[in-house]
mmCIF file of C-alpha atoms in Angstrom:
data_model
loop_
_atom_site.group_PDB
_atom_site.id
_atom_site.type_symbol
_atom_site.label_atom_id
_atom_site.label_comp_id
_atom_site.label_asym_id
_atom_site.label_seq_id
_atom_site.Cartn_x
_atom_site.Cartn_y
_atom_site.Cartn_z
ATOM 1 C CA MET R 50 -129.704 -175.327 15.386
ATOM 2 C CA ASN R 51 -131.775 -175.690 18.534
ATOM 3 C CA PHE R 52 -135.552 -175.461 18.485
ATOM 4 C CA THR R 53 -137.074 -172.102 19.326
ATOM 5 C CA LEU R 54 -140.740 -171.266 19.043
ATOM 6 C CA GLU R 55 -140.070 -167.917 17.377
ATOM 7 C CA LYS R 56 -137.845 -169.385 14.653
ATOM 8 C CA SER R 57 -140.384 -172.128 14.042
ATOM 9 C CA LEU R 58 -143.176 -169.602 13.684
ATOM 10 C CA GLU R 59 -141.126 -167.705 11.090
ATOM 11 C CA ILE R 60 -141.577 -170.705 8.797
ATOM 12 C CA LEU R 61 -145.044 -171.837 9.852
ATOM 13 C CA GLU R 62 -146.526 -168.359 9.341
ATOM 14 C CA ARG R 63 -145.076 -168.003 5.862
ATOM 15 C CA THR R 64 -146.063 -171.348 4.335
ATOM 16 C CA PRO R 65 -149.645 -170.488 3.269
ATOM 17 C CA ASP R 66 -148.448 -167.341 1.483
ATOM 18 C CA VAL R 67 -145.534 -169.212 -0.099
ATOM 19 C CA LEU R 68 -148.013 -171.706 -1.543
ATOM 20 C CA ILE R 69 -150.424 -168.984 -2.661
ATOM 21 C CA THR R 70 -147.563 -167.152 -4.406
ATOM 22 C CA MET R 71 -146.433 -170.349 -6.129
ATOM 23 C CA LEU R 72 -149.816 -171.742 -7.085
ATOM 24 C CA GLN R 73 -152.722 -169.283 -7.185
ATOM 25 C CA ASP R 74 -154.227 -169.204 -10.709
ATOM 26 C CA ILE R 75 -151.485 -171.343 -12.259
ATOM 27 C CA SER R 76 -152.452 -173.755 -15.091
ATOM 28 C CA ALA R 77 -153.896 -177.056 -13.902
ATOM 29 C CA ASP R 78 -151.211 -178.764 -16.023
ATOM 30 C CA TRP R 79 -148.795 -177.924 -13.198
ATOM 31 C CA THR R 80 -150.994 -178.934 -10.292
ATOM 32 C CA SER R 81 -153.313 -181.781 -11.302
ATOM 33 C CA VAL R 82 -150.599 -184.251 -12.317
ATOM 34 C CA ASN R 83 -148.414 -186.447 -10.131
ATOM 35 C CA GLU R 84 -145.047 -188.209 -10.427
ATOM 36 C CA GLY R 85 -146.583 -191.493 -11.628
ATOM 37 C CA ASP R 86 -148.081 -194.528 -9.868
ATOM 38 C CA GLU R 87 -149.381 -193.810 -6.366
ATOM 39 C CA THR R 88 -147.637 -190.441 -5.990
ATOM 40 C CA TRP R 89 -149.400 -187.180 -5.214
ATOM 41 C CA SER R 90 -150.230 -184.153 -7.327
ATOM 42 C CA VAL R 91 -149.874 -180.613 -5.974
ATOM 43 C CA TYR R 92 -153.636 -180.681 -5.411
ATOM 44 C CA ASP R 93 -153.313 -183.868 -3.321
ATOM 45 C CA ILE R 94 -150.466 -182.363 -1.270
ATOM 46 C CA LEU R 95 -152.560 -179.290 -0.409
ATOM 47 C CA GLY R 96 -155.323 -181.573 0.845
ATOM 48 C CA HIS R 97 -152.771 -183.433 2.967
ATOM 49 C CA LEU R 98 -151.527 -180.166 4.495
ATOM 50 C CA ILE R 99 -155.117 -179.193 5.330
ATOM 51 C CA HIS R 100 -155.766 -182.532 7.016
ATOM 52 C CA GLY R 101 -152.609 -182.011 9.093
ATOM 53 C CA GLU R 102 -153.923 -178.663 10.319
ATOM 54 C CA LYS R 103 -157.182 -180.282 11.365
ATOM 55 C CA THR R 104 -155.951 -183.486 12.997
ATOM 56 C CA ASP R 105 -152.205 -183.544 13.506
ATOM 57 C CA TRP R 106 -150.083 -180.695 14.848
ATOM 58 C CA VAL R 107 -152.168 -178.664 17.271
ATOM 59 C CA PRO R 108 -154.435 -181.572 18.297
ATOM 60 C CA ARG R 109 -151.299 -183.554 19.188
ATOM 61 C CA ALA R 110 -149.833 -180.593 21.076
ATOM 62 C CA ASP R 111 -153.118 -180.482 23.029
ATOM 63 C CA ILE R 112 -152.736 -184.157 23.939
ATOM 64 C CA ILE R 113 -149.175 -183.546 25.172
ATOM 65 C CA LEU R 114 -150.258 -180.551 27.261
ATOM 66 C CA SER R 115 -153.513 -182.006 28.596
ATOM 67 C CA GLU R 116 -154.114 -183.122 32.177
ATOM 68 C CA ASN R 117 -155.222 -186.471 30.787
ATOM 69 C CA SER R 118 -152.886 -189.372 31.597
ATOM 70 C CA ASP R 119 -153.529 -190.991 28.186
ATOM 71 C CA LYS R 120 -150.929 -189.316 25.966
ATOM 72 C CA LYS R 121 -151.373 -191.509 22.912
ATOM 73 C CA PHE R 122 -151.701 -189.725 19.552
ATOM 74 C CA LYS R 123 -154.324 -190.870 17.090
ATOM 75 C CA PRO R 124 -152.641 -192.262 13.949
ATOM 76 C CA PHE R 125 -152.559 -189.727 11.120
ATOM 77 C CA ASP R 126 -154.552 -190.596 7.993
ATOM 78 C CA ARG R 127 -152.236 -190.024 5.028
ATOM 79 C CA PHE R 128 -155.063 -190.568 2.547
ATOM 80 C CA ALA R 129 -157.862 -188.445 4.008
ATOM 81 C CA GLN R 130 -157.424 -185.756 1.356
ATOM 82 C CA PHE R 131 -158.719 -188.015 -1.413
ATOM 83 C CA GLU R 132 -162.153 -187.835 0.226
ATOM 84 C CA ASP R 133 -161.958 -184.398 1.895
ATOM 85 C CA SER R 134 -160.821 -182.379 -1.116
ATOM 86 C CA LYS R 135 -163.559 -183.671 -3.401
ATOM 87 C CA GLY R 136 -165.272 -180.907 -5.367
ATOM 88 C CA LYS R 137 -162.935 -178.190 -4.132
ATOM 89 C CA SER R 138 -160.842 -175.993 -6.419
ATOM 90 C CA LEU R 139 -157.129 -175.521 -5.834
ATOM 91 C CA SER R 140 -157.876 -171.928 -4.948
ATOM 92 C CA GLN R 141 -160.328 -173.051 -2.264
ATOM 93 C CA LEU R 142 -157.708 -175.409 -0.811
ATOM 94 C CA LEU R 143 -155.125 -172.609 -0.653
ATOM 95 C CA LYS R 144 -157.602 -170.396 1.189
ATOM 96 C CA GLU R 145 -158.712 -173.139 3.548
ATOM 97 C CA PHE R 146 -155.112 -173.978 4.419
ATOM 98 C CA LYS R 147 -154.322 -170.328 5.139
ATOM 99 C CA ILE R 148 -157.315 -169.898 7.450
ATOM 100 C CA LEU R 149 -156.617 -173.127 9.352
ATOM 101 C CA ARG R 150 -152.912 -172.319 9.719
ATOM 102 C CA GLU R 151 -153.652 -168.812 11.045
ATOM 103 C CA ARG R 152 -156.052 -170.255 13.595
ATOM 104 C CA ASN R 153 -153.547 -172.916 14.661
ATOM 105 C CA ILE R 154 -150.741 -170.395 15.095
ATOM 106 C CA GLU R 155 -153.033 -168.211 17.186
ATOM 107 C CA GLN R 156 -153.857 -171.216 19.362
ATOM 108 C CA LEU R 157 -150.189 -172.114 19.700
ATOM 109 C CA ARG R 158 -149.266 -168.553 20.720
ATOM 110 C CA SER R 159 -152.117 -168.401 23.208
ATOM 111 C CA LYS R 160 -150.664 -171.383 25.097
ATOM 112 C CA LYS R 161 -147.672 -169.245 26.201
ATOM 113 C CA LEU R 162 -145.454 -172.293 26.212
ATOM 114 C CA THR R 163 -142.685 -172.500 28.816
ATOM 115 C CA ASP R 164 -139.352 -174.299 28.357
ATOM 116 C CA LYS R 165 -140.756 -177.023 30.590
ATOM 117 C CA ASN R 166 -143.840 -177.438 28.350
ATOM 118 C CA LEU R 167 -141.544 -177.983 25.363
ATOM 119 C CA GLU R 168 -140.092 -181.046 27.095
ATOM 120 C CA ASP R 169 -143.526 -182.501 27.893
ATOM 121 C CA LYS R 170 -144.218 -185.796 26.154
ATOM 122 C CA GLY R 171 -146.787 -187.648 24.085
ATOM 123 C CA ILE R 172 -146.858 -191.173 22.694
ATOM 124 C CA HIS R 173 -146.476 -191.538 18.939
ATOM 125 C CA PRO R 174 -148.163 -194.667 17.488
ATOM 126 C CA ALA R 175 -144.940 -195.822 15.761
ATOM 127 C CA PHE R 176 -142.007 -194.628 17.846
ATOM 128 C CA GLY R 177 -143.296 -193.987 21.354
ATOM 129 C CA GLU R 178 -142.261 -191.010 23.499
ATOM 130 C CA VAL R 179 -141.773 -187.700 21.726
ATOM 131 C CA THR R 180 -141.524 -184.191 23.140
ATOM 132 C CA LEU R 181 -143.571 -181.123 22.265
ATOM 133 C CA SER R 182 -140.474 -179.434 20.801
ATOM 134 C CA GLN R 183 -139.906 -182.461 18.553
ATOM 135 C CA LEU R 184 -143.543 -182.286 17.394
ATOM 136 C CA LEU R 185 -143.301 -178.577 16.613
ATOM 137 C CA SER R 186 -139.924 -178.957 14.852
ATOM 138 C CA THR R 187 -141.484 -181.705 12.753
ATOM 139 C CA TRP R 188 -144.356 -179.404 11.809
ATOM 140 C CA VAL R 189 -141.784 -176.930 10.421
ATOM 141 C CA VAL R 190 -139.771 -179.561 8.533
ATOM 142 C CA HIS R 191 -143.016 -181.094 7.231
ATOM 143 C CA ASP R 192 -143.924 -177.730 5.652
ATOM 144 C CA LEU R 193 -140.507 -177.422 3.992
ATOM 145 C CA ASN R 194 -140.673 -181.055 2.870
ATOM 146 C CA HIS R 195 -143.944 -180.399 1.048
ATOM 147 C CA ILE R 196 -142.758 -177.127 -0.509
ATOM 148 C CA ALA R 197 -139.808 -179.117 -1.897
ATOM 149 C CA GLN R 198 -142.140 -181.911 -3.025
ATOM 150 C CA ILE R 199 -144.456 -179.456 -4.799
ATOM 151 C CA SER R 200 -141.440 -177.963 -6.596
ATOM 152 C CA ARG R 201 -140.326 -181.449 -7.629
ATOM 153 C CA VAL R 202 -143.752 -182.591 -8.869
ATOM 154 C CA MET R 203 -144.011 -179.452 -10.984
ATOM 155 C CA ALA R 204 -140.418 -179.748 -12.261
ATOM 156 C CA LYS R 205 -141.054 -183.303 -13.439
ATOM 157 C CA GLN R 206 -143.722 -182.112 -15.858
ATOM 158 C CA TYR R 207 -140.811 -180.697 -17.903
ATOM 159 C CA LYS R 208 -138.614 -183.783 -17.615
ATOM 160 C CA ALA R 209 -138.738 -184.504 -21.349
ATOM 161 C CA ALA R 210 -138.821 -180.819 -22.348
ATOM 162 C CA VAL R 211 -135.352 -180.043 -20.900
ATOM 163 C CA GLY R 212 -133.675 -182.562 -23.228
ATOM 164 C CA PRO R 213 -130.021 -183.260 -22.357
ATOM 165 C CA TRP R 214 -130.074 -180.851 -19.387
ATOM 166 C CA THR R 215 -131.830 -183.547 -17.384
ATOM 167 C CA ALA R 216 -128.317 -184.747 -16.438
ATOM 168 C CA TYR R 217 -127.645 -181.477 -14.557
ATOM 169 C CA LEU R 218 -130.998 -181.231 -12.788
ATOM 170 C CA LYS R 219 -130.939 -183.313 -9.643
ATOM 171 C CA ILE R 220 -134.623 -182.658 -8.978
ATOM 172 C CA LEU R 221 -135.552 -184.683 -12.091
ATOM 173 C CA GLN R 222 -133.665 -187.753 -10.880
ATOM 174 C CA SER R 223 -135.159 -187.997 -7.388
ATOM 175 C CA MET U 240 -146.225 -182.014 -20.715
ATOM 176 C CA ASN U 241 -144.967 -180.150 -23.754
ATOM 177 C CA PHE U 242 -143.131 -176.864 -23.478
ATOM 178 C CA THR U 243 -145.168 -173.694 -23.873
ATOM 179 C CA LEU U 244 -143.858 -170.194 -23.312
ATOM 180 C CA GLU U 245 -146.950 -169.123 -21.367
ATOM 181 C CA LYS U 246 -146.768 -172.041 -18.913
ATOM 182 C CA SER U 247 -143.058 -171.457 -18.463
ATOM 183 C CA LEU U 248 -143.629 -167.788 -17.694
ATOM 184 C CA GLU U 249 -146.201 -168.762 -15.043
ATOM 185 C CA ILE U 250 -143.320 -170.235 -13.034
ATOM 186 C CA LEU U 251 -140.549 -167.818 -14.014
ATOM 187 C CA GLU U 252 -142.631 -164.762 -13.075
ATOM 188 C CA ARG U 253 -143.501 -166.146 -9.654
ATOM 189 C CA THR U 254 -140.086 -167.257 -8.428
ATOM 190 C CA PRO U 255 -138.815 -163.891 -7.092
ATOM 191 C CA ASP U 256 -142.001 -163.388 -5.062
ATOM 192 C CA VAL U 257 -141.934 -166.992 -3.842
ATOM 193 C CA LEU U 258 -138.409 -166.408 -2.512
ATOM 194 C CA ILE U 259 -139.332 -163.039 -0.996
ATOM 195 C CA THR U 260 -142.322 -164.629 0.752
ATOM 196 C CA MET U 261 -140.171 -167.465 2.089
ATOM 197 C CA LEU U 262 -137.108 -165.483 3.093
ATOM 198 C CA GLN U 263 -137.575 -161.744 3.580
ATOM 199 C CA ASP U 264 -136.642 -160.790 7.184
ATOM 200 C CA ILE U 265 -136.254 -164.369 8.359
ATOM 201 C CA SER U 266 -133.549 -165.134 10.988
ATOM 202 C CA ALA U 267 -130.062 -165.593 9.531
ATOM 203 C CA ASP U 268 -129.983 -168.965 11.335
ATOM 204 C CA TRP U 269 -132.135 -170.259 8.479
ATOM 205 C CA THR U 270 -130.270 -168.642 5.600
ATOM 206 C CA SER U 271 -126.556 -168.333 6.457
ATOM 207 C CA VAL U 272 -125.901 -172.037 7.081
ATOM 208 C CA ASN U 273 -125.368 -174.814 4.551
ATOM 209 C CA GLU U 274 -125.712 -178.627 4.491
ATOM 210 C CA GLY U 275 -122.048 -179.222 5.436
ATOM 211 C CA ASP U 276 -118.782 -179.385 3.456
ATOM 212 C CA GLU U 277 -118.894 -177.590 0.094
ATOM 213 C CA THR U 278 -122.680 -177.212 -0.028
ATOM 214 C CA TRP U 279 -124.484 -173.890 -0.367
ATOM 215 C CA SER U 280 -126.462 -171.791 2.090
ATOM 216 C CA VAL U 281 -129.699 -170.061 1.086
ATOM 217 C CA TYR U 282 -127.633 -166.887 0.735
ATOM 218 C CA ASP U 283 -125.248 -168.643 -1.692
ATOM 219 C CA ILE U 284 -128.163 -170.020 -3.734
ATOM 220 C CA LEU U 285 -129.656 -166.539 -4.164
ATOM 221 C CA GLY U 286 -126.301 -165.297 -5.483
ATOM 222 C CA HIS U 287 -126.246 -168.219 -7.920
ATOM 223 C CA LEU U 288 -129.745 -167.362 -9.179
ATOM 224 C CA ILE U 289 -128.663 -163.741 -9.721
ATOM 225 C CA HIS U 290 -125.605 -164.837 -11.682
ATOM 226 C CA GLY U 291 -127.860 -166.983 -13.875
ATOM 227 C CA GLU U 292 -130.039 -163.967 -14.683
ATOM 228 C CA LYS U 293 -126.948 -162.007 -15.720
ATOM 229 C CA THR U 294 -125.031 -164.605 -17.717
ATOM 230 C CA ASP U 295 -127.052 -167.718 -18.426
ATOM 231 C CA TRP U 296 -130.652 -167.813 -19.592
ATOM 232 C CA VAL U 297 -131.378 -164.740 -21.690
ATOM 233 C CA PRO U 298 -127.757 -164.293 -22.889
ATOM 234 C CA ARG U 299 -127.842 -167.904 -24.135
ATOM 235 C CA ALA U 300 -131.232 -167.358 -25.779
ATOM 236 C CA ASP U 301 -129.661 -164.355 -27.528
ATOM 237 C CA ILE U 302 -126.825 -166.544 -28.842
ATOM 238 C CA ILE U 303 -129.342 -169.056 -30.190
ATOM 239 C CA LEU U 304 -131.385 -166.342 -31.894
ATOM 240 C CA SER U 305 -128.470 -164.262 -33.198
ATOM 241 C CA GLU U 306 -127.414 -164.030 -36.827
ATOM 242 C CA ASN U 307 -123.916 -165.034 -35.722
ATOM 243 C CA SER U 308 -122.807 -168.464 -36.936
ATOM 244 C CA ASP U 309 -120.910 -169.150 -33.687
ATOM 245 C CA LYS U 310 -123.598 -170.632 -31.468
ATOM 246 C CA LYS U 311 -121.349 -171.749 -28.602
ATOM 247 C CA PHE U 312 -122.488 -170.834 -25.090
ATOM 248 C CA LYS U 313 -119.950 -169.510 -22.606
ATOM 249 C CA PRO U 314 -119.538 -171.991 -19.720
ATOM 250 C CA PHE U 315 -121.547 -170.966 -16.656
ATOM 251 C CA ASP U 316 -119.551 -170.089 -13.535
ATOM 252 C CA ARG U 317 -121.110 -172.005 -10.650
ATOM 253 C CA PHE U 318 -118.975 -170.196 -8.072
ATOM 254 C CA ALA U 319 -119.308 -166.555 -9.175
ATOM 255 C CA GLN U 320 -121.670 -165.755 -6.310
ATOM 256 C CA PHE U 321 -118.942 -166.153 -3.708
ATOM 257 C CA GLU U 322 -117.292 -163.016 -5.099
ATOM 258 C CA ASP U 323 -120.368 -161.160 -6.436
ATOM 259 C CA SER U 324 -122.532 -161.337 -3.311
ATOM 260 C CA LYS U 325 -119.825 -159.963 -0.998
ATOM 261 C CA GLY U 326 -121.097 -157.224 1.302
ATOM 262 C CA LYS U 327 -124.738 -157.613 0.214
ATOM 263 C CA SER U 328 -127.592 -158.427 2.595
ATOM 264 C CA LEU U 329 -130.037 -161.219 1.866
ATOM 265 C CA SER U 330 -132.713 -158.585 1.393
ATOM 266 C CA GLN U 331 -130.572 -156.859 -1.262
ATOM 267 C CA LEU U 332 -130.098 -160.165 -3.084
ATOM 268 C CA LEU U 333 -133.845 -160.816 -3.099
ATOM 269 C CA LYS U 334 -134.468 -157.373 -4.554
ATOM 270 C CA GLU U 335 -131.680 -157.670 -7.141
ATOM 271 C CA PHE U 336 -132.991 -161.051 -8.281
ATOM 272 C CA LYS U 337 -136.515 -159.683 -8.669
ATOM 273 C CA ILE U 338 -135.376 -156.712 -10.760
ATOM 274 C CA LEU U 339 -133.155 -158.844 -13.016
ATOM 275 C CA ARG U 340 -135.865 -161.456 -13.505
ATOM 276 C CA GLU U 341 -138.476 -158.835 -14.413
ATOM 277 C CA ARG U 342 -136.111 -157.354 -16.972
ATOM 278 C CA ASN U 343 -135.293 -160.766 -18.449
ATOM 279 C CA ILE U 344 -138.948 -161.713 -18.763
ATOM 280 C CA GLU U 345 -139.656 -158.419 -20.499
ATOM 281 C CA GLN U 346 -136.823 -159.131 -22.915
ATOM 282 C CA LEU U 347 -138.083 -162.632 -23.530
ATOM 283 C CA ARG U 348 -141.627 -161.407 -24.236
ATOM 284 C CA SER U 349 -140.337 -158.688 -26.555
ATOM 285 C CA LYS U 350 -138.725 -161.344 -28.797
ATOM 286 C CA LYS U 351 -142.216 -162.568 -29.825
ATOM 287 C CA LEU U 352 -140.877 -166.081 -30.264
ATOM 288 C CA THR U 353 -142.338 -168.248 -33.014
ATOM 289 C CA ASP U 354 -142.618 -172.022 -32.937
ATOM 290 C CA LYS U 355 -139.685 -172.106 -35.346
ATOM 291 C CA ASN U 356 -137.547 -169.976 -33.006
ATOM 292 C CA LEU U 357 -138.184 -172.475 -30.232
ATOM 293 C CA GLU U 358 -136.489 -175.161 -32.337
ATOM 294 C CA ASP U 359 -133.432 -172.995 -33.082
ATOM 295 C CA LYS U 360 -130.206 -174.352 -31.646
ATOM 296 C CA GLY U 361 -127.126 -173.390 -29.658
ATOM 297 C CA ILE U 362 -124.074 -175.366 -28.632
ATOM 298 C CA HIS U 363 -123.769 -176.262 -24.961
ATOM 299 C CA PRO U 364 -120.150 -176.671 -23.746
ATOM 300 C CA ALA U 365 -120.822 -180.131 -22.307
ATOM 301 C CA PHE U 366 -123.519 -181.756 -24.429
ATOM 302 C CA GLY U 367 -123.550 -179.978 -27.762
ATOM 303 C CA GLU U 368 -126.737 -179.047 -29.652
ATOM 304 C CA VAL U 369 -129.682 -177.856 -27.590
ATOM 305 C CA THR U 370 -132.845 -176.058 -28.650
ATOM 306 C CA LEU U 371 -134.262 -172.786 -27.348
ATOM 307 C CA SER U 372 -137.267 -174.614 -25.912
ATOM 308 C CA GLN U 373 -134.909 -176.935 -24.002
ATOM 309 C CA LEU U 374 -133.018 -173.916 -22.640
ATOM 310 C CA LEU U 375 -136.229 -172.215 -21.504
ATOM 311 C CA SER U 376 -137.633 -175.424 -19.985
ATOM 312 C CA THR U 377 -134.367 -175.794 -18.087
ATOM 313 C CA TRP U 378 -134.682 -172.252 -16.750
ATOM 314 C CA VAL U 379 -138.077 -173.230 -15.268
ATOM 315 C CA VAL U 380 -136.850 -176.500 -13.774
ATOM 316 C CA HIS U 381 -133.734 -174.737 -12.444
ATOM 317 C CA ASP U 382 -135.976 -172.332 -10.491
ATOM 318 C CA LEU U 383 -137.995 -175.199 -9.015
ATOM 319 C CA ASN U 384 -134.801 -177.123 -8.253
ATOM 320 C CA HIS U 385 -133.475 -174.214 -6.197
ATOM 321 C CA ILE U 386 -136.783 -173.619 -4.395
ATOM 322 C CA ALA U 387 -136.628 -177.285 -3.384
ATOM 323 C CA GLN U 388 -132.961 -176.955 -2.406
ATOM 324 C CA ILE U 389 -133.671 -173.869 -0.270
ATOM 325 C CA SER U 390 -136.462 -175.780 1.507
ATOM 326 C CA ARG U 391 -134.086 -178.679 2.122
ATOM 327 C CA VAL U 392 -131.199 -176.546 3.419
ATOM 328 C CA MET U 393 -133.585 -174.864 5.860
ATOM 329 C CA ALA U 394 -135.208 -178.150 6.901
ATOM 330 C CA LYS U 395 -131.828 -179.644 7.743
ATOM 331 C CA GLN U 396 -131.237 -177.023 10.419
ATOM 332 C CA TYR U 397 -133.884 -178.910 12.431
ATOM 333 C CA LYS U 398 -132.510 -182.376 11.724
ATOM 334 C CA ALA U 399 -131.624 -183.016 15.361
ATOM 335 C CA ALA U 400 -134.620 -181.085 16.716
ATOM 336 C CA VAL U 401 -137.230 -183.426 15.180
ATOM 337 C CA GLY U 402 -135.910 -186.437 17.153
ATOM 338 C CA PRO U 403 -137.342 -189.782 15.994
ATOM 339 C CA TRP U 404 -139.508 -188.136 13.285
ATOM 340 C CA THR U 405 -136.402 -187.909 11.124
ATOM 341 C CA ALA U 406 -137.335 -191.403 9.865
ATOM 342 C CA TYR U 407 -140.547 -190.029 8.300
ATOM 343 C CA LEU U 408 -139.051 -186.908 6.743
ATOM 344 C CA LYS U 409 -137.475 -187.769 3.422
ATOM 345 C CA ILE U 410 -136.078 -184.256 3.027
ATOM 346 C CA LEU U 411 -133.705 -184.855 5.959
ATOM 347 C CA GLN U 412 -132.220 -187.963 4.356
ATOM 348 C CA SER U 413 -131.367 -186.487 0.965
#
């Protein structure tokens, strides 16, 4: 499937409400635990999504579209949420994510991107030239990736409880 | 985490609305395509979830709790949806799933399960004795498994569109 802005927005617009529907007022036993070792809890993942709204997707689109000749992206901090989320409830994170996402979508729409804009390029710190359409596609897949991850982290809390069924549940093996 | 009915219901009650929020009125380009070969589209997965509501979870709980000495479960048909969903829109499937799930949760609550009930057993066609709490835990994990699968099937439609970012997006490799 080729990138289109409208199909991308169909996903990007829904994600905050998907997360609110999944997580609002659920027991902390589902959201405060991780998959072991250095993995993330649902709470950590929400903080990561918030940091992406603030520093990744739209700020990088702005770099690509700017008049400035320096098109280098700032590296993304994958651990910022451990500081930024401190003292916030899960409910606050869900709300914050929704507000930031709405604002970012508004900004994206207001750019009235042309087909030519979508081919404009920025410089990613690890793999060099990337286009605006690749950045925006990645934003969409990144959302879906984290919805899947949240489902998996929660599922694993019942890994022992399912008994022999664990053999049939692929999500518990990954 | 140990099984509790209330924590299980927190997930089971939300799943229909999670799917409606993700999928209602979205372009068919996201929902009518699969991951290649014999894999399932989002549409197929919804049909599978509906078939589970009709023939798997609560009917198997009823077998476990019945007075009948034959505690064997009927094997689950993993392909029933290809026949049953024929002619139905995605929106109809979402609605049907929500109605069936609400009814099943009502039935489950009306059983007023005791701790002893949760240890009662049935006979699974592949791995023999299983308890009611294992069955109900599996119902929860099965929901989360399919939410993750739906996210993955959708994400893969942008596999080419993300360009070099594919290396960072684990969901595209699985």
